[in-house]
Short mmCIF file of C-alpha atoms in Angstrom, two decimals:
data_model
loop_
_atom_site.label_atom_id
_atom_site.label_comp_id
_atom_site.label_asym_id
_atom_site.label_seq_id
_atom_site.Cartn_x
_atom_site.Cartn_y
_atom_site.Cartn_z
CA MET Z 982 20.11 60.88 -4.73
CA LYS Z 983 17.21 62.03 -6.85
CA THR Z 984 17.62 65.15 -8.95
CA PRO Z 985 15.54 67.96 -7.38
CA PRO Z 986 12.70 69.31 -9.53
CA ASP Z 987 13.32 72.42 -11.60
CA GLY Z 988 11.99 75.79 -10.58
CA THR Z 989 12.45 78.25 -7.72
CA VAL Z 990 10.83 78.17 -4.32
CA PHE Z 991 9.68 81.71 -3.51
CA ILE Z 992 9.40 82.30 0.28
CA VAL Z 993 7.25 85.29 1.17
CA ASP Z 994 7.24 85.86 4.94
CA ASP Z 995 8.00 88.86 7.14
CA ASP Z 996 9.71 86.75 9.85
CA ASP Z 997 13.44 87.05 9.12
CA ASP Z 998 14.50 84.07 11.26
CA PHE Z 999 11.82 81.81 9.86
CA ARG Z 1000 12.68 82.87 6.28
CA ALA Z 1001 16.36 82.11 6.86
CA SER Z 1002 15.69 78.72 8.41
CA MET Z 1003 13.36 77.77 5.53
CA GLN Z 1004 15.92 78.88 2.94
CA TRP Z 1005 18.59 76.79 4.64
CA LEU Z 1006 16.36 73.75 4.80
CA LEU Z 1007 15.32 73.92 1.16
CA GLU Z 1008 18.75 74.73 -0.22
CA SER Z 1009 20.28 71.88 1.80
CA ASP Z 1010 18.00 69.55 -0.16
CA GLY Z 1011 19.25 70.99 -3.47
CA LEU Z 1012 16.36 73.35 -4.19
CA ARG Z 1013 16.69 76.85 -5.60
CA VAL Z 1014 15.26 79.48 -3.26
CA THR Z 1015 14.51 83.20 -3.40
CA SER Z 1016 13.03 84.87 -0.31
CA PHE Z 1017 11.12 88.09 0.23
CA ASN Z 1018 10.22 89.87 3.48
CA SER Z 1019 6.91 91.24 2.17
CA ALA Z 1020 4.34 90.81 -0.55
CA GLN Z 1021 5.42 94.11 -2.14
CA ALA Z 1022 9.04 92.94 -2.24
CA PHE Z 1023 7.93 89.84 -4.14
CA LEU Z 1024 5.85 91.90 -6.60
CA ASP Z 1025 8.84 94.22 -7.18
CA GLY Z 1026 11.38 91.41 -7.55
CA PHE Z 1027 9.49 88.57 -9.30
CA ASP Z 1028 10.98 87.96 -12.78
CA GLY Z 1029 8.40 85.51 -14.04
CA SER Z 1030 10.47 82.38 -13.34
CA PRO Z 1031 8.53 79.17 -12.86
CA GLY Z 1032 8.28 77.78 -9.34
CA CYS Z 1033 6.11 77.53 -6.31
CA MET Z 1034 5.50 79.83 -3.32
CA LEU Z 1035 5.59 79.43 0.42
CA LEU Z 1036 3.28 82.21 1.54
CA ASP Z 1037 2.61 83.49 5.03
CA VAL Z 1038 -1.03 84.55 5.33
CA ARG Z 1039 -0.50 87.18 8.02
CA MET Z 1040 1.85 90.00 6.91
CA PRO Z 1041 1.67 93.78 7.30
CA ASP Z 1042 0.59 96.04 4.47
CA ILE Z 1043 -0.31 93.35 1.90
CA SER Z 1044 -1.57 90.10 3.44
CA GLY Z 1045 -0.98 86.68 1.95
CA LEU Z 1046 -4.63 86.54 0.82
CA ALA Z 1047 -4.31 89.92 -0.87
CA LEU Z 1048 -1.10 88.86 -2.66
CA GLN Z 1049 -2.81 85.67 -3.82
CA GLN Z 1050 -5.65 87.71 -5.32
CA MET Z 1051 -3.19 90.09 -7.00
CA LEU Z 1052 -1.33 87.15 -8.59
CA GLN Z 1053 -4.60 85.81 -9.93
CA GLU Z 1054 -5.53 89.21 -11.36
CA GLN Z 1055 -2.11 89.48 -13.07
CA GLY Z 1056 -2.33 85.95 -14.50
CA ILE Z 1057 0.67 84.69 -12.48
CA ALA Z 1058 0.06 81.01 -11.97
CA LEU Z 1059 2.30 79.82 -9.11
CA PRO Z 1060 1.37 76.79 -6.97
CA ILE Z 1061 1.01 78.29 -3.48
CA ILE Z 1062 1.57 76.54 -0.15
CA VAL Z 1063 0.06 78.69 2.59
CA LEU Z 1064 1.87 78.91 5.92
CA SER Z 1065 -0.50 79.37 8.82
CA GLY Z 1066 -0.20 80.06 12.54
CA HIS Z 1067 -2.77 78.67 14.95
CA GLY Z 1068 -5.00 81.73 14.70
CA ASP Z 1069 -4.67 81.95 10.93
CA ILE Z 1070 -6.34 78.69 9.91
CA PRO Z 1071 -9.62 80.30 8.74
CA MET Z 1072 -7.49 82.56 6.49
CA ALA Z 1073 -5.56 79.56 5.21
CA VAL Z 1074 -8.81 77.77 4.42
CA THR Z 1075 -9.95 80.80 2.43
CA ALA Z 1076 -6.65 80.75 0.51
CA ILE Z 1077 -7.24 77.07 -0.36
CA LYS Z 1078 -10.73 77.93 -1.62
CA ASN Z 1079 -9.14 80.64 -3.77
CA GLY Z 1080 -6.77 78.19 -5.40
CA ALA Z 1081 -3.79 77.57 -3.11
CA MET Z 1082 -2.57 73.97 -3.41
CA ASP Z 1083 -2.06 73.33 0.32
CA PHE Z 1084 -1.55 74.87 3.73
CA LEU Z 1085 0.83 73.93 6.54
CA GLU Z 1086 0.32 74.96 10.13
CA LYS Z 1087 3.42 76.25 11.92
CA PRO Z 1088 5.39 74.56 13.33
CA PHE Z 1089 5.45 71.79 10.71
CA ASP Z 1090 7.50 68.72 9.98
CA ASP Z 1091 10.50 69.47 7.75
CA ALA Z 1092 10.10 66.26 5.73
CA LEU Z 1093 6.42 67.11 5.08
CA LEU Z 1094 7.34 70.58 3.92
CA LEU Z 1095 9.99 69.25 1.53
CA HIS Z 1096 7.54 66.72 0.12
CA ARG Z 1097 4.82 69.34 -0.48
CA VAL Z 1098 7.29 71.83 -2.01
CA LYS Z 1099 8.54 69.22 -4.48
CA LEU Z 1100 4.97 68.43 -5.44
CA GLY Z 1101 4.45 72.18 -5.98
CA LEU Z 1102 7.52 72.45 -8.18
CA ARG Z 1103 6.43 69.48 -10.31
CA HIS Z 1104 3.05 71.09 -10.69
CA ALA Z 1105 4.74 74.34 -11.66
CA GLY Z 1106 6.61 72.48 -14.41
CA GLU Z 1107 3.35 71.07 -15.71
CA LEU Z 1108 1.81 74.56 -15.72
CA GLN Z 1109 4.73 75.96 -17.63
CA GLN Z 1110 4.58 73.16 -20.22
CA HIS Z 1111 0.83 73.79 -20.62
CA ARG Z 1112 1.39 77.54 -21.10
CA GLN Z 1113 4.04 76.87 -23.75
CA GLU Z 1114 1.74 74.48 -25.59
CA GLN Z 1115 -1.04 77.08 -25.47
CA GLU Z 1116 1.29 79.76 -26.83
CA GLN Z 1117 2.37 77.49 -29.65
CA THR Z 1118 -1.24 76.68 -30.54
CA ARG Z 1119 -2.15 80.36 -30.50
CA SER Z 1120 0.80 81.19 -32.74
CA ARG Z 1121 -0.19 78.53 -35.25
CA TYR Z 1122 -3.80 79.78 -35.23
CA ASP Z 1123 -2.67 83.34 -35.76
CA SER Z 1124 -0.79 82.19 -38.89
CA LEU Z 1125 -4.07 81.16 -40.52
CA SER Z 1126 -5.71 83.45 -43.07
CA ARG Z 1127 -9.13 84.89 -42.34
CA ARG Z 1128 -10.79 82.35 -44.64
CA GLU Z 1129 -8.81 79.47 -43.07
CA LYS Z 1130 -10.04 80.53 -39.65
CA GLU Z 1131 -13.64 80.56 -40.96
CA VAL Z 1132 -13.19 77.08 -42.37
CA MET Z 1133 -11.60 75.80 -39.17
CA ALA Z 1134 -14.42 77.16 -37.05
CA LEU Z 1135 -16.91 75.19 -39.11
CA VAL Z 1136 -14.77 72.05 -39.48
CA VAL Z 1137 -14.44 71.62 -35.73
CA THR Z 1138 -18.26 71.67 -35.36
CA GLY Z 1139 -18.41 68.55 -37.56
CA ARG Z 1140 -19.71 70.21 -40.71
CA ALA Z 1141 -19.06 68.47 -44.03
CA ASN Z 1142 -17.14 70.21 -46.81
CA ARG Z 1143 -20.29 70.68 -48.87
CA GLU Z 1144 -22.11 72.34 -45.92
CA ILE Z 1145 -19.15 74.62 -45.26
CA ALA Z 1146 -19.04 75.58 -48.95
CA GLU Z 1147 -22.73 76.56 -48.85
CA ASP Z 1148 -22.26 78.60 -45.66
CA LEU Z 1149 -19.22 80.47 -47.02
CA GLY Z 1150 -20.37 80.74 -50.63
CA ILE Z 1151 -17.33 78.93 -52.06
CA SER Z 1152 -16.82 75.63 -53.84
CA PRO Z 1153 -16.34 72.32 -51.95
CA LYS Z 1154 -12.96 71.99 -53.71
CA THR Z 1155 -11.87 75.35 -52.24
CA VAL Z 1156 -13.04 74.23 -48.81
CA GLU Z 1157 -10.94 71.10 -49.22
CA VAL Z 1158 -7.87 73.16 -50.03
CA HIS Z 1159 -8.40 75.46 -47.01
CA ARG Z 1160 -9.10 72.51 -44.78
CA SER Z 1161 -5.83 70.88 -45.81
CA ARG Z 1162 -3.93 74.07 -45.14
CA VAL Z 1163 -5.57 74.41 -41.68
CA MET Z 1164 -4.54 70.89 -40.77
CA ALA Z 1165 -0.97 71.51 -41.91
CA LYS Z 1166 -0.58 74.91 -40.22
CA MET Z 1167 -2.13 73.71 -36.96
CA GLN Z 1168 0.02 70.56 -37.13
CA ALA Z 1169 -3.05 68.42 -36.52
CA GLN Z 1170 -2.90 64.81 -37.65
CA SER Z 1171 -6.65 64.17 -37.34
CA LEU Z 1172 -9.98 65.92 -36.92
CA PRO Z 1173 -10.18 64.99 -33.21
CA GLU Z 1174 -6.77 66.53 -32.68
CA LEU Z 1175 -7.87 69.73 -34.43
CA VAL Z 1176 -10.98 69.83 -32.26
CA THR Z 1177 -8.80 69.48 -29.16
CA LEU Z 1178 -6.56 72.33 -30.32
CA ALA Z 1179 -9.58 74.49 -31.05
CA ALA Z 1180 -10.88 73.90 -27.54
CA THR Z 1181 -7.82 75.65 -26.14
CA LEU Z 1182 -8.45 78.73 -28.21
CA ASP Z 1183 -11.00 81.53 -28.05
CA MET Z 1184 -12.37 80.97 -31.50
CA SER Z 1185 -14.18 84.31 -31.53
CA THR Z 1186 -10.85 86.10 -32.05
#
């Protein structure tokens, strides 16, 4: 038996019976599940754990589409599988256009649901790894001195040491020292790697 992917499946649906049946199905396949009977309950109870979401589009008070938008505004990146009734398909299509990974029309095949959920959890793991790498890159960049940041900004544009020295009013030897420190602090083994790291940062800050 394959090890289930890490992460939590968040079920957000106001139908108590459906929520319970989905939780049973997912947990019986070894997945970790937390369910909520409304969008507000999710917003109040979400602890930032990585995972994916099964989201009903039609709920009272805060709809699935509204919750999706709120998550985007708060920078919460959860792969979302939209659950749609027959009359909700246009709403589900809108959710897809707004970034949801998939939608399933009720009633759906259990095996298909499990397959899509596992894809969502794997994607969630990739998103978490990417966020961690970005945070590490930002932390390394923040450790640079003001002058090192200036040198890095020019190095990644392909400028030679002598050109950088002229721009900053310092000697080429000093540029070489700063450049070496930048490479070491950013843990870059080559110029292309430094350029790649720089691309993940807002170099204006």
